[in-house]
Amino acid sequence: MTHIAFIGLGNMGGPMALNLVAKGFSVAAFDLSAEALARLQAAGARAASSALDAVQGASVVISMLPAGKHVQALYLGEQGLFASLPKGTLVIDCSTIAASDARKVADAAAAAGLRMLDAPVSGGTAGAAAGTLTFIVGGAETDLAEARPLLEAMGKNIFHAGGNGAGQTAKICNNMLLGILMAGTAEALALGVKNGLDPKVLSDIMSKSSGRNWALELYNPWPGVMESAPASRGYSGGFMTALMLKDLGLAETTALDSHAATPLGTLARNLYESHAAAGHGQLDFSSILQYFHPQD
Ligand code: NAD
């Protein structure tokens, strides 16, 4: 049986690890949050006391952490895992981080005789819970072939984008588009409501018209339009504004480094920056609606 160490059990990592347990994999889990760890333990995972403890006996390590600095600290830091993992271990980082950071970690993995994939995901917390995530993978094809059964336990679509870092580049392009689409969707809904339309009726109309998009149809930002969306539970859970802001920053850095013009991505980053500065960084990113439709 494949023994998996899973590090980072937040909004995404928690349900992903639960799916691995549910599909019969042996999982040792670790998170700094005791509450998150307890949820995994209750489902049948081994609750590890540290990341180092989690990887004991594991042939695969999966991480799902907030940002590049956390990933680098986990693998390359003072007590970084790369110093102690047995040669040949397959390491899969599912966090969204800069492609340059992913390549740096992958190079260090190779130097330590380890195999590394960047495998950021799309599909949100609902996709993580349902096991229908899209994995966007960078790294060697042979390593992806080995990882595939694990990724299939957590997701539905698995894409090989190219070598190490390519998964992150593709993911950043996707999230830049998502940030733009969510802001545009919120702007259009706010305009309609200000002019007397019902947000649900307007959403139905646009969902069957040329303005249709994922944010509108599956993650509607207007409270009450879609019961399962974060907007209908006070913008809790989901994908935090702070994380969207991080991704739009990564897109902007990538654009600067490659001399690409991304005016809409830059505008979206500024919108989410203002929204976060107004104290909404911990709310789901669809709360950008409040920028266009301020609450009394
Ligand atoms: P989150 O903040 O909910 O979870 C991160 C978890 O990592 C937390 O539980 C935290 O305690 C834990 N953690 C931090 N440092 C740690 C350490 N050193 N050791 C162990 N645990 C540690 O974030 P999330 O929403 O689950 O997002 C995780 C990653 O997935 C991010 O890179 C994000 O951009 C990406 N992502 C999120 C979504 C989404 O909808 N939430 C969708 C796609 C991708």
Coordinates of C-alpha atoms and ligand atoms in Angstrom, one line a residue, residues 7-13 30-33 36 64-67 70 94-96 121-122 124-125 171 238-240 243 246-247, ligand 1:
I7 CA 1.0 18.5 4.9
G8 CA -1.4 21.4 5.0
L9 CA -5.0 20.6 5.8
G10 CA -6.7 23.9 5.2
N11 CA -9.8 24.8 3.1
M12 CA -8.3 22.7 0.2
G13 CA -5.8 20.3 1.7
F30 CA 0.1 17.3 9.6
D31 CA -1.1 20.9 10.0
L32 CA -0.2 23.6 12.4
S33 CA -3.9 23.8 13.3
A36 CA -7.7 20.7 11.1
M64 CA -1.0 22.1 0.2
L65 CA 0.3 25.3 1.8
P66 CA -0.6 28.9 1.4
A67 CA 2.4 30.4 -0.5
H70 CA 5.7 28.1 3.3
C94 CA -0.3 21.2 -4.9
S95 CA 0.0 24.8 -3.5
T96 CA -0.2 27.7 -5.9
V121 CA -5.3 22.7 -8.6
S122 CA -8.4 24.4 -9.8
G124 CA -12.4 25.4 -5.4
T125 CA -13.3 24.0 -2.1
K171 CA -2.4 27.9 -13.0
G238 CA -13.8 29.2 -0.1
F239 CA -10.8 31.0 -1.6
M240 CA -9.7 33.9 0.5
L243 CA -4.9 34.2 -1.7
K246 CA -1.2 36.5 -4.0
D247 CA -2.0 34.8 -7.3
Ligands
NAD1 P1 -5.7 27.7 3.8 O1 -5.1 28.9 4.4 O2 -7.2 27.3 4.1 O3 -4.9 26.3 4.3 C1 -3.5 26.3 4.4 C2 -3.1 25.4 5.6 O4 -1.7 25.2 5.7 C3 -3.6 25.9 6.9 O5 -4.5 24.9 7.5 C4 -2.3 26.2 7.7 O6 -2.5 25.9 9.1 C5 -1.4 25.2 7.0 N1 0.0 25.4 7.2 C6 0.7 26.6 7.0 N2 2.0 26.4 7.3 C7 2.2 25.1 7.6 C8 3.3 24.4 8.0 N3 4.5 24.9 8.0 N4 3.1 23.1 8.3 C9 1.8 22.5 8.3 N5 0.7 23.2 7.9 C10 0.9 24.5 7.6 O7 -5.5 27.8 2.3 P2 -6.2 26.9 1.1 O8 -7.4 27.7 0.7 O9 -6.4 25.5 1.5 O10 -5.2 27.1 -0.1 C11 -4.0 26.3 -0.1 C12 -3.3 26.5 -1.5 O11 -4.2 26.2 -2.5 C13 -2.9 28.0 -1.7 O12 -1.7 28.1 -2.4 C14 -4.1 28.5 -2.6 O13 -3.7 29.6 -3.4 C15 -4.4 27.2 -3.4 N6 -5.8 27.1 -3.9 C16 -6.8 27.4 -3.1 C17 -8.1 27.3 -3.7 C18 -9.3 27.6 -2.8 O14 -10.5 27.6 -3.4 N7 -9.2 27.8 -1.5 C19 -8.3 26.8 -5.0 C20 -7.2 26.4 -5.7 C21 -5.9 26.6 -5.2

